[in-house]
mmCIF file with all atom_site columns, C-alpha atoms in Angstrom:
data_model
loop_
_atom_site.group_PDB
_atom_site.id
_atom_site.type_symbol
_atom_site.label_atom_id
_atom_site.label_alt_id
_atom_site.label_comp_id
_atom_site.label_asym_id
_atom_site.label_entity_id
_atom_site.label_seq_id
_atom_site.pdbx_PDB_ins_code
_atom_site.Cartn_x
_atom_site.Cartn_y
_atom_site.Cartn_z
_atom_site.occupancy
_atom_site.B_iso_or_equiv
_atom_site.pdbx_formal_charge
_atom_site.auth_seq_id
_atom_site.auth_comp_id
_atom_site.auth_asym_id
_atom_site.auth_atom_id
_atom_site.pdbx_PDB_model_num
ATOM 1   C CA . UNK W 1 1   ? 185.598 129.511 149.602 1.00 0.00 ? 872 UNK W CA 1
ATOM 2   C CA . UNK W 1 2   ? 187.045 127.994 146.434 1.00 0.00 ? 873 UNK W CA 1
ATOM 3   C CA . UNK W 1 3   ? 189.158 124.961 145.739 1.00 0.00 ? 874 UNK W CA 1
ATOM 4   C CA . UNK W 1 4   ? 192.616 125.015 147.364 1.00 0.00 ? 875 UNK W CA 1
ATOM 5   C CA . UNK W 1 5   ? 195.577 125.405 144.999 1.00 0.00 ? 876 UNK W CA 1
ATOM 6   C CA . UNK W 1 6   ? 197.041 122.018 144.085 1.00 0.00 ? 877 UNK W CA 1
ATOM 7   C CA . UNK W 1 7   ? 200.337 122.885 145.766 1.00 0.00 ? 878 UNK W CA 1
ATOM 8   C CA . UNK W 1 8   ? 198.478 122.936 149.120 1.00 0.00 ? 879 UNK W CA 1
ATOM 9   C CA . UNK W 1 9   ? 197.041 119.436 148.671 1.00 0.00 ? 880 UNK W CA 1
ATOM 10  C CA . UNK W 1 10  ? 199.021 116.875 150.713 1.00 0.00 ? 881 UNK W CA 1
ATOM 11  C CA . UNK W 1 11  ? 201.500 114.728 148.824 1.00 0.00 ? 882 UNK W CA 1
ATOM 12  C CA . UNK W 1 12  ? 200.382 111.151 148.146 1.00 0.00 ? 883 UNK W CA 1
ATOM 13  C CA . UNK W 1 13  ? 202.642 109.731 150.860 1.00 0.00 ? 884 UNK W CA 1
ATOM 14  C CA . UNK W 1 14  ? 200.673 111.840 153.389 1.00 0.00 ? 885 UNK W CA 1
ATOM 15  C CA . UNK W 1 15  ? 197.311 110.415 152.294 1.00 0.00 ? 886 UNK W CA 1
ATOM 16  C CA . UNK W 1 16  ? 195.908 107.302 154.002 1.00 0.00 ? 887 UNK W CA 1
ATOM 17  C CA . UNK W 1 17  ? 196.773 104.041 152.252 1.00 0.00 ? 888 UNK W CA 1
ATOM 18  C CA . UNK W 1 18  ? 194.861 100.770 152.406 1.00 0.00 ? 889 UNK W CA 1
ATOM 19  C CA . UNK W 1 19  ? 196.160 97.230  151.884 1.00 0.00 ? 890 UNK W CA 1
ATOM 20  C CA . UNK W 1 20  ? 193.102 95.205  152.901 1.00 0.00 ? 891 UNK W CA 1
ATOM 21  C CA . UNK W 1 21  ? 195.374 92.841  154.837 1.00 0.00 ? 892 UNK W CA 1
ATOM 22  C CA . UNK W 1 22  ? 196.013 92.147  158.504 1.00 0.00 ? 893 UNK W CA 1
ATOM 23  C CA . UNK W 1 23  ? 194.548 94.573  161.026 1.00 0.00 ? 894 UNK W CA 1
ATOM 24  C CA . UNK W 1 24  ? 192.806 97.005  158.731 1.00 0.00 ? 895 UNK W CA 1
ATOM 25  C CA . UNK W 1 25  ? 190.149 99.638  159.160 1.00 0.00 ? 896 UNK W CA 1
ATOM 26  C CA . UNK W 1 26  ? 188.581 100.429 155.825 1.00 0.00 ? 897 UNK W CA 1
ATOM 27  C CA . UNK W 1 27  ? 186.225 102.951 157.421 1.00 0.00 ? 898 UNK W CA 1
ATOM 28  C CA . UNK W 1 28  ? 189.212 104.917 158.734 1.00 0.00 ? 899 UNK W CA 1
ATOM 29  C CA . UNK W 1 29  ? 190.643 104.907 155.192 1.00 0.00 ? 900 UNK W CA 1
ATOM 30  C CA . UNK W 1 30  ? 187.330 106.202 153.803 1.00 0.00 ? 901 UNK W CA 1
ATOM 31  C CA . UNK W 1 31  ? 187.074 108.901 156.495 1.00 0.00 ? 902 UNK W CA 1
ATOM 32  C CA . UNK W 1 32  ? 190.673 109.989 155.886 1.00 0.00 ? 903 UNK W CA 1
ATOM 33  C CA . UNK W 1 33  ? 190.128 110.375 152.146 1.00 0.00 ? 904 UNK W CA 1
ATOM 34  C CA . UNK W 1 34  ? 186.827 112.145 152.776 1.00 0.00 ? 905 UNK W CA 1
ATOM 35  C CA . UNK W 1 35  ? 188.418 114.664 155.139 1.00 0.00 ? 906 UNK W CA 1
ATOM 36  C CA . UNK W 1 36  ? 191.146 115.535 152.638 1.00 0.00 ? 907 UNK W CA 1
ATOM 37  C CA . UNK W 1 37  ? 188.562 115.794 149.835 1.00 0.00 ? 908 UNK W CA 1
ATOM 38  C CA . UNK W 1 38  ? 186.343 118.058 151.927 1.00 0.00 ? 909 UNK W CA 1
ATOM 39  C CA . UNK W 1 39  ? 189.063 120.230 153.474 1.00 0.00 ? 910 UNK W CA 1
ATOM 40  C CA . UNK W 1 40  ? 190.800 120.986 150.181 1.00 0.00 ? 911 UNK W CA 1
ATOM 41  C CA . UNK W 1 41  ? 187.507 120.975 148.223 1.00 0.00 ? 912 UNK W CA 1
ATOM 42  C CA . UNK W 1 42  ? 188.929 118.459 145.775 1.00 0.00 ? 913 UNK W CA 1
ATOM 43  C CA . UNK W 1 43  ? 186.934 117.413 142.746 1.00 0.00 ? 914 UNK W CA 1
ATOM 44  C CA . UNK W 1 44  ? 185.986 113.731 142.435 1.00 0.00 ? 915 UNK W CA 1
ATOM 45  C CA . UNK W 1 45  ? 188.420 113.114 139.572 1.00 0.00 ? 916 UNK W CA 1
ATOM 46  C CA . UNK W 1 46  ? 191.371 114.277 141.681 1.00 0.00 ? 917 UNK W CA 1
ATOM 47  C CA . UNK W 1 47  ? 190.507 111.829 144.443 1.00 0.00 ? 918 UNK W CA 1
ATOM 48  C CA . UNK W 1 48  ? 189.728 108.850 142.231 1.00 0.00 ? 919 UNK W CA 1
ATOM 49  C CA . UNK W 1 49  ? 192.871 109.421 140.151 1.00 0.00 ? 920 UNK W CA 1
ATOM 50  C CA . UNK W 1 50  ? 194.930 108.788 143.304 1.00 0.00 ? 921 UNK W CA 1
ATOM 51  C CA . UNK W 1 51  ? 193.299 105.477 144.215 1.00 0.00 ? 922 UNK W CA 1
ATOM 52  C CA . UNK W 1 52  ? 195.740 103.483 142.090 1.00 0.00 ? 923 UNK W CA 1
ATOM 53  C CA . UNK W 1 53  ? 198.505 104.622 144.462 1.00 0.00 ? 924 UNK W CA 1
ATOM 54  C CA . UNK W 1 54  ? 196.499 104.671 147.712 1.00 0.00 ? 925 UNK W CA 1
ATOM 55  C CA . UNK W 1 55  ? 195.506 101.019 147.455 1.00 0.00 ? 926 UNK W CA 1
ATOM 56  C CA . UNK W 1 56  ? 198.367 98.611  148.136 1.00 0.00 ? 927 UNK W CA 1
ATOM 57  C CA . UNK W 1 57  ? 198.885 94.839  148.060 1.00 0.00 ? 928 UNK W CA 1
ATOM 58  C CA . UNK W 1 58  ? 195.648 92.813  147.840 1.00 0.00 ? 929 UNK W CA 1
ATOM 59  C CA . UNK W 1 59  ? 193.493 95.972  147.893 1.00 0.00 ? 930 UNK W CA 1
ATOM 60  C CA . UNK W 1 60  ? 195.426 97.228  144.859 1.00 0.00 ? 931 UNK W CA 1
ATOM 61  C CA . UNK W 1 61  ? 194.819 93.972  142.968 1.00 0.00 ? 932 UNK W CA 1
ATOM 62  C CA . UNK W 1 62  ? 191.122 94.225  143.848 1.00 0.00 ? 933 UNK W CA 1
ATOM 63  C CA . UNK W 1 63  ? 191.049 97.878  142.703 1.00 0.00 ? 934 UNK W CA 1
ATOM 64  C CA . UNK W 1 64  ? 192.678 97.073  139.343 1.00 0.00 ? 935 UNK W CA 1
ATOM 65  C CA . UNK W 1 65  ? 190.140 94.312  138.609 1.00 0.00 ? 936 UNK W CA 1
ATOM 66  C CA . UNK W 1 66  ? 187.196 96.527  139.530 1.00 0.00 ? 937 UNK W CA 1
ATOM 67  C CA . UNK W 1 67  ? 188.584 99.491  137.589 1.00 0.00 ? 938 UNK W CA 1
ATOM 68  C CA . UNK W 1 68  ? 189.018 97.341  134.488 1.00 0.00 ? 939 UNK W CA 1
ATOM 69  C CA . UNK W 1 69  ? 185.500 95.931  134.826 1.00 0.00 ? 940 UNK W CA 1
ATOM 70  C CA . UNK W 1 70  ? 183.680 99.211  135.595 1.00 0.00 ? 941 UNK W CA 1
ATOM 71  C CA . UNK W 1 71  ? 185.912 101.980 134.247 1.00 0.00 ? 942 UNK W CA 1
ATOM 72  C CA . UNK W 1 72  ? 186.188 105.415 135.825 1.00 0.00 ? 943 UNK W CA 1
ATOM 73  C CA . UNK W 1 73  ? 183.787 105.888 138.741 1.00 0.00 ? 944 UNK W CA 1
ATOM 74  C CA . UNK W 1 74  ? 183.196 108.654 141.282 1.00 0.00 ? 945 UNK W CA 1
ATOM 75  C CA . UNK W 1 75  ? 184.494 108.510 144.876 1.00 0.00 ? 946 UNK W CA 1
ATOM 76  C CA . UNK W 1 76  ? 181.010 107.741 146.257 1.00 0.00 ? 947 UNK W CA 1
ATOM 77  C CA . UNK W 1 77  ? 180.872 104.605 144.100 1.00 0.00 ? 948 UNK W CA 1
ATOM 78  C CA . UNK W 1 78  ? 184.318 103.530 145.312 1.00 0.00 ? 949 UNK W CA 1
ATOM 79  C CA . UNK W 1 79  ? 183.331 104.086 148.961 1.00 0.00 ? 950 UNK W CA 1
ATOM 80  C CA . UNK W 1 80  ? 180.383 101.739 148.481 1.00 0.00 ? 951 UNK W CA 1
ATOM 81  C CA . UNK W 1 81  ? 182.608 99.109  146.850 1.00 0.00 ? 952 UNK W CA 1
ATOM 82  C CA . UNK W 1 82  ? 185.165 99.321  149.688 1.00 0.00 ? 953 UNK W CA 1
ATOM 83  C CA . UNK W 1 83  ? 182.438 98.914  152.306 1.00 0.00 ? 954 UNK W CA 1
ATOM 84  C CA . UNK W 1 84  ? 180.873 95.985  150.429 1.00 0.00 ? 955 UNK W CA 1
ATOM 85  C CA . UNK W 1 85  ? 184.230 94.238  150.030 1.00 0.00 ? 956 UNK W CA 1
ATOM 86  C CA . UNK W 1 86  ? 185.784 94.714  153.483 1.00 0.00 ? 957 UNK W CA 1
ATOM 87  C CA . UNK W 1 87  ? 182.831 94.913  155.863 1.00 0.00 ? 958 UNK W CA 1
ATOM 88  C CA . UNK W 1 88  ? 182.417 91.302  156.887 1.00 0.00 ? 959 UNK W CA 1
ATOM 89  C CA . UNK W 1 89  ? 181.180 89.471  159.977 1.00 0.00 ? 960 UNK W CA 1
ATOM 90  C CA . UNK W 1 90  ? 184.648 89.330  161.560 1.00 0.00 ? 961 UNK W CA 1
ATOM 91  C CA . UNK W 1 91  ? 185.102 93.087  161.116 1.00 0.00 ? 962 UNK W CA 1
ATOM 92  C CA . UNK W 1 92  ? 181.625 93.766  162.549 1.00 0.00 ? 963 UNK W CA 1
ATOM 93  C CA . UNK W 1 93  ? 182.305 91.465  165.509 1.00 0.00 ? 964 UNK W CA 1
ATOM 94  C CA . UNK W 1 94  ? 185.570 93.268  166.223 1.00 0.00 ? 965 UNK W CA 1
ATOM 95  C CA . UNK W 1 95  ? 183.726 96.617  166.280 1.00 0.00 ? 966 UNK W CA 1
ATOM 96  C CA . UNK W 1 96  ? 180.893 95.292  168.427 1.00 0.00 ? 967 UNK W CA 1
ATOM 97  C CA . UNK W 1 97  ? 183.349 93.741  170.880 1.00 0.00 ? 968 UNK W CA 1
ATOM 98  C CA . UNK W 1 98  ? 185.279 97.006  171.152 1.00 0.00 ? 969 UNK W CA 1
ATOM 99  C CA . UNK W 1 99  ? 181.992 98.826  171.783 1.00 0.00 ? 970 UNK W CA 1
ATOM 100 C CA . UNK W 1 100 ? 181.002 96.354  174.513 1.00 0.00 ? 971 UNK W CA 1
ATOM 101 C CA . UNK W 1 101 ? 184.323 96.857  176.295 1.00 0.00 ? 972 UNK W CA 1
ATOM 102 C CA . UNK W 1 102 ? 184.063 100.639 175.931 1.00 0.00 ? 973 UNK W CA 1
ATOM 103 C CA . UNK W 1 103 ? 180.663 100.848 177.638 1.00 0.00 ? 974 UNK W CA 1
ATOM 104 C CA . UNK W 1 104 ? 180.447 101.896 181.278 1.00 0.00 ? 975 UNK W CA 1
ATOM 105 C CA . UNK W 1 105 ? 179.936 98.991  183.659 1.00 0.00 ? 976 UNK W CA 1
ATOM 106 C CA . UNK W 1 106 ? 178.805 100.030 187.152 1.00 0.00 ? 977 UNK W CA 1
ATOM 107 C CA . UNK W 1 107 ? 180.232 96.826  188.665 1.00 0.00 ? 978 UNK W CA 1
ATOM 108 C CA . UNK W 1 108 ? 183.712 97.341  187.232 1.00 0.00 ? 979 UNK W CA 1
ATOM 109 C CA . UNK W 1 109 ? 184.037 101.068 186.529 1.00 0.00 ? 980 UNK W CA 1
ATOM 110 C CA . UNK W 1 110 ? 184.036 103.977 188.944 1.00 0.00 ? 981 UNK W CA 1
ATOM 111 C CA . UNK W 1 111 ? 181.937 106.992 187.949 1.00 0.00 ? 982 UNK W CA 1
ATOM 112 C CA . UNK W 1 112 ? 183.456 110.451 188.093 1.00 0.00 ? 983 UNK W CA 1
ATOM 113 C CA . UNK W 1 113 ? 182.465 112.332 191.268 1.00 0.00 ? 984 UNK W CA 1
ATOM 114 C CA . UNK W 1 114 ? 180.661 115.039 189.291 1.00 0.00 ? 985 UNK W CA 1
ATOM 115 C CA . UNK W 1 115 ? 178.213 112.391 188.020 1.00 0.00 ? 986 UNK W CA 1
ATOM 116 C CA . UNK W 1 116 ? 177.526 111.137 191.547 1.00 0.00 ? 987 UNK W CA 1
ATOM 117 C CA . UNK W 1 117 ? 176.599 114.505 193.051 1.00 0.00 ? 988 UNK W CA 1
ATOM 118 C CA . UNK W 1 118 ? 172.951 115.374 193.372 1.00 0.00 ? 989 UNK W CA 1
ATOM 119 C CA . UNK W 1 119 ? 171.963 118.610 191.661 1.00 0.00 ? 990 UNK W CA 1
ATOM 120 C CA . UNK W 1 120 ? 170.723 121.080 194.281 1.00 0.00 ? 991 UNK W CA 1
ATOM 121 C CA . UNK W 1 121 ? 169.009 123.759 192.224 1.00 0.00 ? 992 UNK W CA 1
#
């Protein structure tokens, strides 16, 4: 299967955007870009050319500084930079806390009946 025609690629307003402010999820941004890149088989240059528009507010200022300092880079490089910049202790704690609350607790949660039945064969 070859690259999708450019007219099939979603318009920029349909792509995920990232501000780096407030309640953000940079990993969701990365996954969203990755899915579009993979689904439409987009070349690196097409993805990285859109970053100037996909980053907003403080993330856009950060992008401009990095772009000026390092020039054109591939999407994999940008993913690493995003992770390095926005994965901090507070973000990790938020994810760990969500995981802790999502786990099954036998004292608080009721198991589905199908998990409580003994297998007979």
